[in-house]
């Protein structure tokens, strides 16, 4: 629009000054060059102006944000606070389990325990991320992070239900991933301006990968190759692992979350933060839609924590697992209750 206006204005100037001996095509070419030459300076001036006024603008937006989050917290405080309580219980319970069982696990070379400790630590971190997204009103983002939490839950059950050898193959598979990441780095490093890897670094990673393939066979370096001793070749994928440990009943939520990770069109036309039937295109936060990611987070975190706590079961650890299970039921009910209250309020407004 601005370029069209400038073209018309300059065009009028030339028409008012007939001494300029230019035809229409030459005139448009000249104007285009003028625009091209002045763009950098104009953009720099505009940027300077925006930066000079940025604090006033940011303070205004931050105030809106603070007020919105305060309203959201008042409405969703019960389930969100209990979710945070659940995360703290899980984190402290997992830490206590690690401190109590580490020596025994090390003496037994219990790699299953080692993997589950790592999974649990990451699950707690992701749960806190989800908590922050929920408090900010970002339901789609929260469900996206739950997607990863669900993958960790599936992994935890699979590792827990299989042998030490499977856990070992899972950990060592990191070197297969590092090898293929290295190939991508080598390919794109020059364009990114990054330093090239040394021959020693390349040889070391390549040798580690080759040794693993020699030990386990050529199928090991393929996707989900670490499951080769448990799953048939056609089922060596996330869905196959999910079905094997019977957590595929959560796949509808998982598939929905995938829309917000990948480039499918549904993510642009459907948002958890927008009520059904609304024509709003959500470009920020919403106080609606937190129920699904909130509930799912409770369920998956509790599943992962229970897998860890029951490797070396004790009365205290079983009590923690049971407490979390009971708390999940209450949190889920509260998330649903708040969301339904919002829907009822909107229905009354529409009716009025």
XYZ file of C-alpha atoms in Angstrom:
352
model
C 0.000 0.000 0.000
C 2.751 2.487 0.938
C 4.731 1.652 -2.180
C 1.659 2.145 -4.366
C 1.068 5.550 -2.763
C 4.707 6.562 -3.315
C 4.609 5.467 -6.924
C 1.473 7.539 -7.549
C 2.935 10.582 -5.807
C 6.208 10.504 -7.724
C 4.315 9.817 -10.881
C 2.265 12.980 -10.287
C 5.427 15.030 -9.721
C 6.865 13.943 -13.032
C 3.608 14.695 -14.794
C 3.619 18.219 -13.364
C 7.144 18.704 -14.719
C 7.001 17.838 -18.391
C 10.676 18.709 -18.867
C 11.506 15.235 -17.626
C 11.714 13.309 -20.873
C 10.804 9.821 -19.557
C 8.243 7.379 -20.790
C 6.008 5.370 -18.461
C 8.300 2.339 -18.223
C 11.411 4.409 -17.565
C 9.571 6.398 -14.929
C 8.456 3.293 -13.040
C 11.988 1.893 -13.220
C 13.406 5.100 -11.784
C 10.860 5.185 -8.994
C 11.586 1.569 -8.104
C 15.280 2.371 -7.820
C 14.530 5.333 -5.580
C 12.464 3.140 -3.288
C 15.133 0.446 -3.242
C 17.859 2.947 -2.374
C 15.900 4.655 0.389
C 14.553 1.516 2.068
C 17.620 0.839 4.299
C 17.730 4.410 5.588
C 13.973 4.537 6.128
C 13.994 1.199 7.961
C 16.874 2.377 10.172
C 15.039 5.582 11.078
C 11.842 3.669 11.856
C 13.744 1.162 13.994
C 15.374 3.967 15.973
C 11.967 5.524 16.592
C 10.465 2.218 17.716
C 13.370 1.523 20.074
C 13.089 5.004 21.568
C 9.411 4.449 22.366
C 9.710 0.740 23.168
C 9.669 0.963 26.965
C 6.361 2.811 27.040
C 4.887 0.287 24.618
C 6.278 -2.690 26.545
C 5.087 -1.390 29.901
C 1.577 -1.077 28.518
C 1.615 -4.623 27.143
C 3.159 -6.004 30.313
C 0.428 -4.402 32.384
C -2.234 -6.036 30.203
C -0.374 -9.328 30.559
C -0.090 -9.074 34.352
C -3.778 -8.282 34.733
C -4.760 -11.150 32.432
C -2.600 -13.663 34.288
C -4.012 -12.503 37.619
C -7.556 -13.099 36.364
C -6.583 -16.494 34.973
C -4.947 -17.492 38.256
C -8.056 -16.553 40.233
C -10.249 -18.658 37.979
C -7.955 -21.691 37.627
C -6.166 -21.461 40.984
C -7.428 -24.731 42.480
C -6.365 -27.154 39.718
C -3.197 -25.226 38.852
C -2.023 -25.048 42.466
C -2.715 -28.742 42.960
C -0.849 -29.534 39.745
C 2.159 -27.692 41.114
C 1.786 -29.670 44.348
C 1.804 -32.896 42.321
C 4.981 -31.846 40.506
C 6.726 -31.048 43.786
C 5.683 -34.416 45.265
C 6.968 -36.176 42.150
C 10.255 -34.270 42.134
C 10.972 -34.787 45.819
C 9.849 -38.417 45.702
C 12.082 -39.123 42.726
C 15.047 -37.415 44.362
C 14.574 -39.401 47.567
C 14.313 -42.633 45.585
C 17.529 -41.865 43.733
C 19.420 -41.042 46.931
C 18.190 -44.225 48.645
C 18.591 -46.665 45.762
C 21.586 -45.387 43.818
C 24.217 -47.531 45.520
C 22.146 -50.700 45.245
C 21.407 -49.993 41.583
C 25.087 -49.320 40.861
C 26.197 -52.565 42.526
C 23.608 -54.496 40.514
C 24.461 -52.574 37.326
C 20.732 -51.796 37.086
C 20.606 -49.814 33.852
C 16.790 -49.789 33.900
C 16.977 -47.709 37.088
C 19.542 -45.380 35.492
C 17.325 -44.753 32.463
C 14.207 -44.194 34.553
C 15.992 -41.682 36.782
C 16.956 -39.683 33.686
C 13.451 -39.925 32.252
C 11.917 -38.813 35.544
C 14.214 -35.807 35.911
C 13.347 -34.656 32.411
C 9.638 -35.270 33.070
C 9.725 -32.981 36.108
C 11.396 -30.246 34.078
C 8.812 -30.526 31.301
C 5.980 -30.528 33.836
C 7.218 -27.211 35.208
C 7.342 -25.872 31.653
C 3.731 -26.952 31.147
C 2.776 -25.317 34.443
C 4.245 -22.017 33.233
C 2.382 -22.278 29.933
C -0.897 -22.994 31.714
C -0.425 -20.008 34.002
C 0.236 -17.891 30.943
C -2.905 -19.067 29.154
C -1.156 -21.015 26.394
C -3.173 -24.222 26.180
C -1.859 -25.261 22.754
C 1.739 -24.820 23.878
C 1.028 -26.764 27.066
C -0.440 -29.653 25.081
C 2.582 -29.586 22.805
C 4.915 -29.995 25.774
C 2.631 -32.721 27.154
C 3.237 -34.552 23.877
C 6.876 -34.939 24.922
C 5.815 -35.925 28.430
C 3.617 -38.659 26.959
C 6.550 -39.917 24.888
C 8.606 -40.108 28.074
C 5.796 -41.987 29.801
C 5.652 -44.516 26.964
C 9.427 -44.864 27.105
C 9.406 -45.318 30.892
C 6.856 -48.130 30.742
C 8.681 -49.833 27.865
C 12.046 -49.719 29.609
C 10.494 -50.797 32.911
C 8.812 -53.824 31.323
C 11.902 -55.067 29.516
C 15.409 -56.243 30.298
C 18.593 -54.502 31.347
C 19.895 -55.210 27.852
C 17.099 -53.163 26.254
C 17.870 -50.276 28.599
C 21.549 -50.531 27.687
C 20.746 -50.529 23.967
C 18.571 -47.460 24.488
C 21.360 -45.516 26.199
C 23.958 -46.537 23.624
C 21.642 -45.517 20.778
C 22.686 -41.952 21.593
C 25.851 -42.597 19.569
C 23.784 -43.545 16.519
C 21.912 -40.256 16.843
C 25.162 -38.351 17.325
C 26.564 -39.874 14.123
C 23.632 -38.752 11.965
C 23.561 -35.363 13.668
C 27.248 -35.095 12.801
C 26.527 -35.738 9.131
C 23.979 -32.882 9.119
C 26.445 -30.612 10.861
C 29.183 -31.393 8.326
C 26.770 -30.684 5.493
C 25.524 -27.320 6.755
C 28.389 -25.941 8.871
C 29.956 -23.908 6.019
C 26.695 -22.134 5.258
C 26.067 -21.471 8.950
C 29.571 -20.113 9.413
C 30.441 -22.762 12.009
C 33.835 -24.380 12.468
C 34.429 -27.679 10.728
C 34.836 -30.793 12.839
C 38.329 -32.171 13.097
C 39.195 -35.506 11.510
C 39.723 -36.920 14.984
C 36.226 -35.905 16.081
C 34.633 -37.384 12.959
C 36.614 -40.615 13.266
C 35.746 -41.005 16.951
C 31.983 -40.663 16.436
C 32.071 -42.845 13.326
C 34.016 -45.567 15.105
C 31.576 -45.598 18.032
C 28.659 -45.960 15.630
C 30.375 -48.723 13.646
C 31.240 -50.663 16.809
C 27.607 -50.641 17.899
C 26.408 -51.786 14.482
C 28.989 -54.580 14.558
C 27.800 -55.637 18.012
C 24.039 -55.486 17.447
C 23.611 -55.768 13.678
C 22.696 -53.405 10.852
C 19.106 -52.939 12.077
C 20.393 -51.197 15.179
C 21.256 -47.952 13.399
C 17.770 -47.630 11.926
C 15.036 -45.561 13.672
C 14.062 -47.189 16.982
C 16.756 -49.789 16.361
C 17.248 -50.122 20.095
C 13.860 -51.936 20.236
C 15.000 -54.645 17.802
C 15.044 -57.421 20.417
C 11.439 -56.713 21.446
C 9.485 -55.415 18.452
C 9.062 -56.836 14.933
C 10.726 -54.748 12.232
C 7.464 -53.151 11.017
C 6.537 -52.062 14.547
C 9.809 -50.329 15.427
C 8.391 -46.858 15.776
C 6.757 -44.782 18.491
C 3.301 -46.133 17.753
C 4.614 -49.687 18.014
C 6.187 -48.969 21.402
C 3.004 -47.214 22.547
C 0.825 -50.168 21.555
C 3.218 -52.670 23.100
C 2.796 -51.182 26.564
C -0.908 -50.377 25.965
C -0.725 -46.598 26.321
C -2.182 -46.039 22.866
C -5.531 -44.999 24.379
C -4.008 -41.500 24.686
C -3.216 -41.375 20.964
C -6.133 -39.008 20.105
C -4.585 -36.364 22.375
C -1.129 -37.164 21.012
C -2.269 -36.734 17.421
C -3.939 -33.442 18.320
C -0.718 -32.215 19.920
C 1.237 -33.201 16.806
C -0.704 -30.573 14.854
C 0.930 -27.827 16.910
C 4.408 -29.273 16.371
C 4.266 -29.929 12.633
C 3.036 -27.839 9.726
C -0.412 -29.347 9.196
C -3.234 -26.892 8.478
C -5.352 -27.900 11.470
C -3.114 -26.001 13.887
C -4.073 -22.779 12.106
C -7.800 -23.485 12.213
C -8.228 -25.163 15.604
C -7.039 -24.001 19.003
C -7.779 -25.344 22.466
C -8.008 -21.740 23.645
C -10.972 -20.965 21.378
C -14.463 -22.240 22.113
C -16.227 -24.355 19.557
C -18.207 -22.228 17.137
C -16.120 -19.116 17.689
C -14.554 -17.367 14.698
C -11.698 -15.913 16.773
C -8.184 -16.425 15.399
C -6.129 -16.719 18.561
C -2.834 -14.848 18.320
C -1.935 -14.910 22.010
C -3.119 -16.200 25.362
C -6.583 -17.379 26.387
C -8.172 -18.242 29.721
C -9.955 -21.191 28.089
C -8.835 -24.683 27.099
C -6.471 -25.541 29.948
C -8.349 -28.692 30.983
C -6.896 -31.201 28.502
C -3.194 -30.336 28.876
C -3.638 -29.970 32.645
C -5.264 -33.370 33.068
C -2.889 -35.130 30.703
C 0.141 -33.700 32.483
C -1.087 -35.090 35.808
C -1.625 -38.530 34.324
C 1.688 -38.813 32.453
C 3.852 -37.432 35.258
C 2.261 -39.842 37.725
C 2.837 -42.754 35.354
C 6.532 -41.911 34.995
C 6.993 -41.364 38.725
C 5.305 -44.667 39.544
C 7.612 -46.522 37.137
C 10.623 -45.122 38.999
C 9.312 -45.600 42.534
C 8.368 -49.251 41.966
C 11.784 -50.429 40.708
C 12.873 -50.771 44.335
C 9.484 -50.703 46.080
C 9.197 -49.693 49.700
C 6.234 -48.739 51.862
C 7.144 -45.054 51.640
C 7.515 -45.107 47.851
C 4.263 -46.998 47.363
C 2.503 -44.458 49.582
C 3.854 -41.603 47.443
C 2.654 -43.324 44.279
C -0.805 -43.824 45.807
C -1.021 -40.232 47.019
C -0.178 -38.996 43.527
C -2.821 -41.270 42.031
C -5.490 -39.903 44.359
C -4.401 -36.337 43.697
C -4.623 -36.872 39.941
C -8.315 -37.734 40.223
C -9.046 -34.539 42.138
C -6.986 -32.328 39.822
C -8.648 -33.716 36.707
C -12.107 -33.100 38.141
C -11.212 -29.513 39.014
C -9.772 -28.762 35.566
C -12.977 -30.013 33.939
C -15.143 -28.112 36.410
C -13.461 -24.759 35.730
C -13.602 -25.239 31.975
C -17.304 -26.118 32.070
C -18.007 -23.046 34.206
C -16.426 -20.862 31.527
C -18.578 -22.534 28.872
C -21.735 -22.015 30.932
C -20.891 -18.342 31.419
C -20.388 -17.859 27.686
C -23.681 -19.603 26.966
C -25.512 -17.260 29.340
C -23.910 -14.213 27.691
C -24.940 -15.441 24.227
C -28.458 -16.163 25.496
C -28.798 -12.693 26.985
